[in-house]
Amino acid sequence: MENVLRPLIIVGGSLVLTLLVGWTVDLLLRRADRRHHETPLWGLLRRCRLPLQLVLCAALLRGSYRQTEIAVEHSVGIGRTLTLLLIGSTAWLLVRIAAAIVESSYARYANAHRDPARVRRVRTQVTLIQRVVSAVVGVVAIASMLLTFPAMRAAGASLLASAGILGIVAGVAAQSTLANIFAGLQIAFGDMVRLGDTVVVDGEWGTVDEITLTFLTVRTWDERRITMPVSYFTSQAFENWSRGGVQMTGTVFFHVDHSAPVEEMRDKLRDILRECPAWDGRDYGLAVTDATPSTIEVRALVTAKDADDIWTVRVTVREQMIRWLNAHHPYALPRVNTADAVLPPDATRNGGVPRPARATRGGVVEPPRTGRG
């Protein structure tokens, strides 16, 4: 009877104590969350309940397993399994705690600051910090698991002795990966590009959707995802429309006939912008910027609060201005002139051929005479 009750008491007591501690911790965190609702830390820490219970249960079973006297011949393997479980659950708990602290810090910063650029910068930094912490904890946990095996401990000295050579080989083999990792850290703390920034990369316009230590994802306007190594943004030129403020100035070009009513087009542009909700009211203008033998180039200047609104303003101005010209001034639209050229007055009196100029003795050129005398 004792051989049956002892394992039940030890294992059952460990499970009951684990559930009781988990329930108590969760209750305390819920009360703290209701009392300090201004910070989400206590609510985020409730995610740690499961790994905390797993750590506590593994620790209790690892410390009291020998007293159960069950499967004595396999005690070494069972003990090592519980040790591995304890190490893995502890790493999981540390990652959850770090994630809760980082997310809570970002939430408090976002609530205290209204500048979108600074908020995106902090969001990028805390995201990469969280991933670095998770990677470090994972590497340490795996190394600790491997060192629980005697063979690994015996090989530790040789591994440490060859660490310099292995480091050189790994550095050469993983040169591009290491470059991307350092580039990711440079992006995070150098404020080059942030989550949510509007960028133009390789002629593609989009929004930064994800930043990791090795790659960056840009979501284009047509919902495509462009994944690029982060080293590209530290070695190549790219456009960041969100850096230094999100307000933008856009242009719309029209090619019209020389007889186009530029003043009326300027007034029409003002009327179009007044009815366009995306226009921020900062500035507008219309000017002739170029001329060709058949058309003139008219540039309309508009402003908006961000990249999305500037696109809306530009397409609205282009569509309504062309519609207005077609309805009220169709002669102003570009056309191919098939009429005969207008000849100068002298050419019409000479049968269509201009009369040559006549030179005097003094070398002064006189225009050709059209009358007698």
CSV table of C-alpha atoms in Angstrom, one decimal:
chain,number,residue,atom,x,y,z
A,1,MET,CA,0.0,0.0,0.0
A,2,GLU,CA,2.9,2.3,0.8
A,3,ASN,CA,4.4,1.8,-2.6
A,4,VAL,CA,1.1,2.9,-4.2
A,5,LEU,CA,0.3,5.9,-1.9
A,6,ARG,CA,3.7,7.4,-2.0
A,7,PRO,CA,3.8,8.0,-5.8
A,8,LEU,CA,0.2,9.2,-5.8
A,9,ILE,CA,0.9,11.7,-2.9
A,10,ILE,CA,4.1,13.0,-4.5
A,11,VAL,CA,2.9,13.3,-8.1
A,12,GLY,CA,-0.7,14.4,-7.1
A,13,GLY,CA,0.6,16.9,-4.6
A,14,SER,CA,2.9,18.4,-7.2
A,15,LEU,CA,0.1,18.8,-9.6
A,16,VAL,CA,-2.3,20.2,-7.1
A,17,LEU,CA,0.3,22.7,-5.8
A,18,THR,CA,1.1,23.7,-9.4
A,19,LEU,CA,-2.6,24.4,-10.1
A,20,LEU,CA,-3.1,26.2,-6.9
A,21,VAL,CA,-0.1,28.5,-7.4
A,22,GLY,CA,-1.1,29.2,-11.0
A,23,TRP,CA,-4.6,30.1,-9.9
A,24,THR,CA,-3.4,32.3,-7.1
A,25,VAL,CA,-0.9,34.2,-9.3
A,26,ASP,CA,-3.6,34.7,-12.0
A,27,LEU,CA,-6.0,36.1,-9.4
A,28,LEU,CA,-3.4,38.5,-8.1
A,29,LEU,CA,-2.6,39.7,-11.6
A,30,ARG,CA,-6.3,40.3,-12.4
A,31,ARG,CA,-6.7,42.4,-9.3
A,32,ALA,CA,-3.5,44.3,-10.1
A,33,ASP,CA,-4.8,44.9,-13.6
A,34,ARG,CA,-8.1,46.3,-12.4
A,35,ARG,CA,-6.3,48.5,-9.9
A,36,HIS,CA,-3.7,49.8,-12.3
A,37,HIS,CA,-5.6,50.0,-15.5
A,38,GLU,CA,-3.4,52.7,-16.9
A,39,THR,CA,-0.7,50.1,-17.7
A,40,PRO,CA,-1.3,46.9,-19.5
A,41,LEU,CA,1.7,45.1,-17.8
A,42,TRP,CA,-0.4,43.1,-15.4
A,43,GLY,CA,-2.8,41.9,-18.0
A,44,LEU,CA,0.1,40.9,-20.3
A,45,LEU,CA,1.8,39.0,-17.5
A,46,ARG,CA,-1.3,36.7,-17.3
A,47,ARG,CA,0.0,35.1,-20.4
A,48,CYS,CA,2.8,33.7,-18.3
A,49,ARG,CA,0.5,31.5,-16.3
A,50,LEU,CA,1.0,28.3,-18.4
A,51,PRO,CA,4.8,28.4,-18.6
A,52,LEU,CA,4.9,29.3,-14.8
A,53,GLN,CA,2.9,26.2,-14.0
A,54,LEU,CA,5.1,24.1,-16.2
A,55,VAL,CA,8.2,25.4,-14.5
A,56,LEU,CA,6.8,24.8,-11.1
A,57,CYS,CA,5.6,21.3,-11.9
A,58,ALA,CA,8.8,20.3,-13.6
A,59,ALA,CA,10.9,21.6,-10.6
A,60,LEU,CA,8.7,19.8,-8.0
A,61,LEU,CA,8.8,16.5,-9.9
A,62,ARG,CA,12.5,16.8,-10.6
A,63,GLY,CA,13.3,17.3,-6.9
A,64,SER,CA,10.9,14.7,-5.5
A,65,TYR,CA,11.0,12.0,-8.2
A,66,ARG,CA,13.5,9.8,-6.4
A,67,GLN,CA,11.2,9.5,-3.4
A,68,THR,CA,8.5,7.9,-5.5
A,69,GLU,CA,10.7,4.8,-6.2
A,70,ILE,CA,9.0,4.2,-9.5
A,71,ALA,CA,11.0,2.8,-12.4
A,72,VAL,CA,14.2,2.9,-10.5
A,73,GLU,CA,16.2,1.4,-13.4
A,74,HIS,CA,15.1,4.3,-15.7
A,75,SER,CA,15.6,7.0,-13.1
A,76,VAL,CA,18.5,8.6,-14.9
A,77,GLY,CA,16.6,9.0,-18.2
A,78,ILE,CA,13.4,10.3,-16.4
A,79,GLY,CA,15.5,12.7,-14.4
A,80,ARG,CA,17.2,14.1,-17.5
A,81,THR,CA,13.9,14.4,-19.2
A,82,LEU,CA,12.5,16.4,-16.3
A,83,THR,CA,15.6,18.6,-16.4
A,84,LEU,CA,15.2,19.3,-20.1
A,85,LEU,CA,11.5,20.1,-19.5
A,86,LEU,CA,12.5,22.5,-16.7
A,87,ILE,CA,15.1,24.3,-18.8
A,88,GLY,CA,12.7,24.6,-21.8
A,89,SER,CA,9.8,25.9,-19.7
A,90,THR,CA,12.1,28.4,-17.9
A,91,ALA,CA,13.2,29.8,-21.3
A,92,TRP,CA,9.5,30.0,-22.3
A,93,LEU,CA,8.7,31.8,-19.1
A,94,LEU,CA,11.5,34.3,-19.6
A,95,VAL,CA,10.5,35.0,-23.2
A,96,ARG,CA,6.9,35.6,-22.1
A,97,ILE,CA,8.0,38.0,-19.3
A,98,ALA,CA,10.3,39.9,-21.6
A,99,ALA,CA,7.5,40.2,-24.2
A,100,ALA,CA,5.1,41.5,-21.6
A,101,ILE,CA,7.5,44.1,-20.4
A,102,VAL,CA,8.4,45.3,-23.9
A,103,GLU,CA,4.8,45.5,-25.1
A,104,SER,CA,3.8,47.3,-21.9
A,105,SER,CA,6.6,49.9,-22.3
A,106,TYR,CA,5.6,50.5,-25.9
A,107,ALA,CA,1.9,50.9,-25.1
A,108,ARG,CA,2.7,53.5,-22.4
A,109,TYR,CA,5.0,55.4,-24.7
A,110,ALA,CA,2.4,55.4,-27.5
A,111,ASN,CA,-0.2,56.7,-25.1
A,112,ALA,CA,2.1,59.5,-23.9
A,113,HIS,CA,3.4,60.7,-27.3
A,114,ARG,CA,1.2,61.7,-30.2
A,115,ASP,CA,4.0,62.0,-32.8
A,116,PRO,CA,3.4,59.1,-35.2
A,117,ALA,CA,7.0,59.1,-36.4
A,118,ARG,CA,8.5,58.7,-32.9
A,119,VAL,CA,5.9,56.0,-32.0
A,120,ARG,CA,6.8,54.0,-35.1
A,121,ARG,CA,10.5,54.4,-34.3
A,122,VAL,CA,10.0,53.1,-30.7
A,123,ARG,CA,7.8,50.3,-32.1
A,124,THR,CA,10.6,49.2,-34.5
A,125,GLN,CA,13.2,49.2,-31.7
A,126,VAL,CA,11.2,47.3,-29.1
A,127,THR,CA,10.2,44.7,-31.7
A,128,LEU,CA,13.8,44.0,-32.6
A,129,ILE,CA,14.9,44.1,-28.9
A,130,GLN,CA,12.2,41.5,-28.1
A,131,ARG,CA,13.4,39.2,-30.9
A,132,VAL,CA,17.1,39.6,-29.8
A,133,VAL,CA,16.1,38.7,-26.3
A,134,SER,CA,14.2,35.7,-27.5
A,135,ALA,CA,17.1,34.5,-29.7
A,136,VAL,CA,19.6,34.9,-26.8
A,137,VAL,CA,17.3,33.0,-24.3
A,138,GLY,CA,16.7,30.3,-26.9
A,139,VAL,CA,20.4,29.8,-27.6
A,140,VAL,CA,21.3,29.7,-23.9
A,141,ALA,CA,18.4,27.2,-23.3
A,142,ILE,CA,19.6,24.9,-26.1
A,143,ALA,CA,23.2,25.1,-24.8
A,144,SER,CA,22.1,24.2,-21.3
A,145,MET,CA,20.1,21.3,-22.6
A,146,LEU,CA,23.1,19.9,-24.5
A,147,LEU,CA,25.4,20.3,-21.5
A,148,THR,CA,23.1,18.0,-19.4
A,149,PHE,CA,24.5,15.1,-21.5
A,150,PRO,CA,27.9,13.7,-20.3
A,151,ALA,CA,29.1,13.4,-23.8
A,152,MET,CA,28.6,17.1,-24.4
A,153,ARG,CA,30.4,18.0,-21.2
A,154,ALA,CA,33.3,15.9,-22.2
A,155,ALA,CA,33.5,17.6,-25.6
A,156,GLY,CA,33.2,21.0,-24.0
A,157,ALA,CA,36.9,21.5,-23.6
A,158,SER,CA,37.7,20.6,-27.2
A,159,LEU,CA,34.9,22.9,-28.4
A,160,LEU,CA,36.2,25.8,-26.4
A,161,ALA,CA,39.7,25.2,-27.6
A,162,SER,CA,38.6,25.3,-31.2
A,163,ALA,CA,36.2,28.2,-30.7
A,164,GLY,CA,38.5,30.7,-32.3
A,165,ILE,CA,38.9,28.7,-35.5
A,166,LEU,CA,35.2,27.9,-35.6
A,167,GLY,CA,34.4,31.5,-35.1
A,168,ILE,CA,36.6,32.5,-38.1
A,169,VAL,CA,35.0,29.9,-40.3
A,170,ALA,CA,31.5,30.7,-39.2
A,171,GLY,CA,32.2,34.4,-39.8
A,172,VAL,CA,33.4,33.8,-43.4
A,173,ALA,CA,30.6,31.4,-44.1
A,174,ALA,CA,27.8,33.5,-42.6
A,175,GLN,CA,29.1,36.9,-43.8
A,176,SER,CA,25.9,37.9,-45.5
A,177,THR,CA,23.8,36.8,-42.5
A,178,LEU,CA,25.9,38.7,-40.1
A,179,ALA,CA,25.8,41.7,-42.3
A,180,ASN,CA,22.0,41.6,-42.3
A,181,ILE,CA,21.9,41.2,-38.5
A,182,PHE,CA,24.1,44.2,-37.9
A,183,ALA,CA,22.1,46.1,-40.6
A,184,GLY,CA,18.9,45.3,-38.7
A,185,LEU,CA,20.3,46.7,-35.5
A,186,GLN,CA,21.5,49.8,-37.4
A,187,ILE,CA,18.0,50.3,-38.8
A,188,ALA,CA,16.4,49.8,-35.4
A,189,PHE,CA,18.6,52.4,-33.6
A,190,GLY,CA,19.6,54.6,-36.5
A,191,ASP,CA,16.0,55.6,-37.3
A,192,MET,CA,16.5,55.0,-41.0
A,193,VAL,CA,13.2,53.2,-41.6
A,194,ARG,CA,10.4,52.3,-39.2
A,195,LEU,CA,7.3,50.2,-39.2
A,196,GLY,CA,4.5,51.9,-41.0
A,197,ASP,CA,6.8,54.2,-43.1
A,198,THR,CA,5.8,54.9,-46.7
A,199,VAL,CA,8.8,54.0,-48.9
A,200,VAL,CA,9.7,53.7,-52.6
A,201,VAL,CA,12.1,50.8,-53.2
A,202,ASP,CA,13.1,49.7,-56.8
A,203,GLY,CA,10.2,51.8,-58.2
A,204,GLU,CA,7.7,50.1,-55.9
A,205,TRP,CA,5.6,52.3,-53.6
A,206,GLY,CA,4.4,50.7,-50.3
A,207,THR,CA,4.4,50.6,-46.5
A,208,VAL,CA,6.9,48.9,-44.3
A,209,ASP,CA,5.0,46.0,-42.8
A,210,GLU,CA,7.6,43.9,-41.0
A,211,ILE,CA,11.2,44.4,-39.8
A,212,THR,CA,13.4,41.5,-38.5
A,213,LEU,CA,17.1,41.1,-37.9
A,214,THR,CA,17.6,39.7,-41.4
A,215,PHE,CA,14.8,40.9,-43.7
A,216,LEU,CA,12.3,43.6,-44.2
A,217,THR,CA,8.8,43.3,-45.8
A,218,VAL,CA,7.1,46.1,-47.8
A,219,ARG,CA,3.4,45.9,-48.5
A,220,THR,CA,2.6,47.6,-51.8
A,221,TRP,CA,-0.5,49.5,-52.7
A,222,ASP,CA,-1.9,46.4,-54.6
A,223,GLU,CA,-1.5,44.2,-51.5
A,224,ARG,CA,1.7,42.5,-52.7
A,225,ARG,CA,4.6,41.8,-50.2
A,226,ILE,CA,8.2,42.6,-51.2
A,227,THR,CA,10.7,40.9,-48.9
A,228,MET,CA,14.2,42.4,-49.0
A,229,PRO,CA,17.4,41.9,-46.9
A,230,VAL,CA,17.8,44.7,-44.4
A,231,SER,CA,21.3,45.3,-45.7
A,232,TYR,CA,19.7,46.8,-48.8
A,233,PHE,CA,18.5,49.7,-46.8
A,234,THR,CA,21.9,50.4,-45.4
A,235,SER,CA,23.8,50.2,-48.8
A,236,GLN,CA,21.3,51.4,-51.4
A,237,ALA,CA,19.3,54.7,-51.8
A,238,PHE,CA,15.6,54.5,-51.2
A,239,GLU,CA,12.8,57.1,-50.7
A,240,ASN,CA,11.2,57.4,-47.3
A,241,TRP,CA,8.1,59.6,-47.6
A,242,SER,CA,7.4,59.4,-43.8
A,243,ARG,CA,10.7,60.6,-42.5
A,244,GLY,CA,10.7,64.2,-41.3
A,245,GLY,CA,6.9,64.5,-41.4
A,246,VAL,CA,4.1,62.8,-43.4
A,247,GLN,CA,2.8,66.0,-45.2
A,248,MET,CA,3.4,65.8,-48.9
A,249,THR,CA,3.3,67.9,-52.0
A,250,GLY,CA,2.2,66.4,-55.3
A,251,THR,CA,2.1,67.5,-59.0
A,252,VAL,CA,-0.2,66.8,-61.9
A,253,PHE,CA,0.9,67.6,-65.4
A,254,PHE,CA,-1.3,68.5,-68.4
A,255,HIS,CA,-0.3,68.7,-72.0
A,256,VAL,CA,-2.7,71.2,-73.7
A,257,ASP,CA,-2.9,73.4,-76.8
A,258,HIS,CA,-1.2,76.8,-76.9
A,259,SER,CA,-4.7,78.4,-76.8
A,260,ALA,CA,-5.7,76.8,-73.5
A,261,PRO,CA,-7.2,79.2,-71.0
A,262,VAL,CA,-4.5,79.0,-68.3
A,263,GLU,CA,-6.2,81.6,-66.0
A,264,GLU,CA,-9.5,79.7,-66.1
A,265,MET,CA,-7.7,76.4,-65.4
A,266,ARG,CA,-6.1,78.0,-62.3
A,267,ASP,CA,-9.6,79.1,-61.1
A,268,LYS,CA,-11.0,75.6,-61.8
A,269,LEU,CA,-8.1,74.0,-59.9
A,270,ARG,CA,-9.1,76.1,-56.9
A,271,ASP,CA,-12.7,75.0,-57.2
A,272,ILE,CA,-11.8,71.3,-57.5
A,273,LEU,CA,-9.5,71.4,-54.4
A,274,ARG,CA,-12.2,73.1,-52.3
A,275,GLU,CA,-14.5,70.2,-53.0
A,276,CYS,CA,-11.8,67.5,-52.4
A,277,PRO,CA,-11.8,66.3,-48.8
A,278,ALA,CA,-8.3,64.9,-49.1
A,279,TRP,CA,-6.7,68.3,-49.8
A,280,ASP,CA,-5.3,69.8,-46.6
A,281,GLY,CA,-5.6,73.4,-47.7
A,282,ARG,CA,-1.9,74.3,-47.2
A,283,ASP,CA,-1.1,75.3,-50.8
A,284,TYR,CA,-1.9,74.9,-54.5
A,285,GLY,CA,-0.8,76.5,-57.8
A,286,LEU,CA,-0.8,76.1,-61.5
A,287,ALA,CA,1.9,77.3,-63.9
A,288,VAL,CA,3.1,76.7,-67.5
A,289,THR,CA,6.4,74.8,-67.1
A,290,ASP,CA,7.3,73.9,-70.7
A,291,ALA,CA,6.3,74.4,-74.3
A,292,THR,CA,6.7,72.4,-77.5
A,293,PRO,CA,5.8,73.2,-81.1
A,294,SER,CA,2.4,71.5,-80.6
A,295,THR,CA,1.5,71.7,-76.9
A,296,ILE,CA,2.3,73.5,-73.6
A,297,GLU,CA,3.0,71.7,-70.3
A,298,VAL,CA,0.9,72.9,-67.4
A,299,ARG,CA,1.8,71.8,-63.9
A,300,ALA,CA,-0.7,71.7,-61.0
A,301,LEU,CA,0.7,71.8,-57.5
A,302,VAL,CA,-1.3,70.3,-54.6
A,303,THR,CA,-0.7,69.3,-51.0
A,304,ALA,CA,-2.1,66.7,-48.6
A,305,LYS,CA,-1.5,65.4,-45.1
A,306,ASP,CA,0.0,62.0,-46.1
A,307,ALA,CA,0.9,59.8,-49.0
A,308,ASP,CA,-2.5,58.2,-49.3
A,309,ASP,CA,-4.3,61.5,-49.5
A,310,ILE,CA,-1.8,63.0,-52.0
A,311,TRP,CA,-2.6,60.2,-54.4
A,312,THR,CA,-6.4,60.8,-54.0
A,313,VAL,CA,-5.9,64.6,-54.6
A,314,ARG,CA,-3.8,64.0,-57.7
A,315,VAL,CA,-6.2,61.6,-59.4
A,316,THR,CA,-9.2,63.8,-58.5
A,317,VAL,CA,-7.6,66.9,-60.0
A,318,ARG,CA,-6.5,65.0,-63.2
A,319,GLU,CA,-9.9,63.5,-63.8
A,320,GLN,CA,-12.0,66.6,-63.1
A,321,MET,CA,-9.7,69.0,-65.0
A,322,ILE,CA,-9.7,66.9,-68.2
A,323,ARG,CA,-13.5,66.5,-67.9
A,324,TRP,CA,-13.9,70.2,-67.6
A,325,LEU,CA,-11.6,71.0,-70.5
A,326,ASN,CA,-13.4,68.5,-72.7
A,327,ALA,CA,-16.8,70.0,-71.8
A,328,HIS,CA,-16.1,73.7,-71.8
A,329,HIS,CA,-12.8,74.2,-73.7
A,330,PRO,CA,-12.4,71.3,-76.2
A,331,TYR,CA,-10.1,73.5,-78.4
A,332,ALA,CA,-7.6,73.4,-75.5
A,333,LEU,CA,-7.0,69.7,-75.8
A,334,PRO,CA,-4.0,68.5,-77.8
A,335,ARG,CA,-4.7,68.1,-81.5
A,336,VAL,CA,-2.8,67.5,-84.7
A,337,ASN,CA,-2.9,70.7,-86.9
A,338,THR,CA,-3.6,69.7,-90.6
A,339,ALA,CA,-4.3,73.3,-91.9
A,340,ASP,CA,-1.9,75.2,-94.3
A,341,ALA,CA,0.7,77.4,-92.6
A,342,VAL,CA,0.0,81.1,-92.6
A,343,LEU,CA,2.5,82.8,-94.9
A,344,PRO,CA,4.1,86.2,-94.1
A,345,PRO,CA,2.8,89.3,-96.0
A,346,ASP,CA,5.8,89.6,-98.3
A,347,ALA,CA,5.4,86.0,-99.5
A,348,THR,CA,1.7,86.6,-100.6
A,349,ARG,CA,2.8,89.5,-102.9
A,350,ASN,CA,5.5,87.4,-104.6
A,351,GLY,CA,3.5,84.4,-105.6
A,352,GLY,CA,4.1,82.5,-102.4
A,353,VAL,CA,7.9,83.0,-102.5
A,354,PRO,CA,9.5,85.7,-100.3
A,355,ARG,CA,11.6,88.3,-102.2
A,356,PRO,CA,15.3,88.4,-101.3
A,357,ALA,CA,16.8,91.3,-99.5
A,358,ARG,CA,18.9,93.9,-101.5
A,359,ALA,CA,22.3,95.0,-100.4
A,360,THR,CA,23.6,98.5,-100.9
A,361,ARG,CA,27.1,99.6,-101.7
A,362,GLY,CA,27.8,100.5,-98.1
A,363,GLY,CA,27.1,96.9,-97.1
A,364,VAL,CA,23.8,97.8,-95.4
A,365,VAL,CA,21.1,95.3,-96.1
A,366,GLU,CA,17.8,96.9,-97.1
A,367,PRO,CA,14.5,95.1,-97.1
A,368,PRO,CA,13.0,94.3,-100.5
A,369,ARG,CA,10.9,97.1,-102.0
A,370,THR,CA,7.2,96.3,-102.4
A,371,GLY,CA,6.2,99.4,-104.4
A,372,ARG,CA,7.6,101.6,-107.2
A,373,GLY,CA,10.3,104.1,-106.7
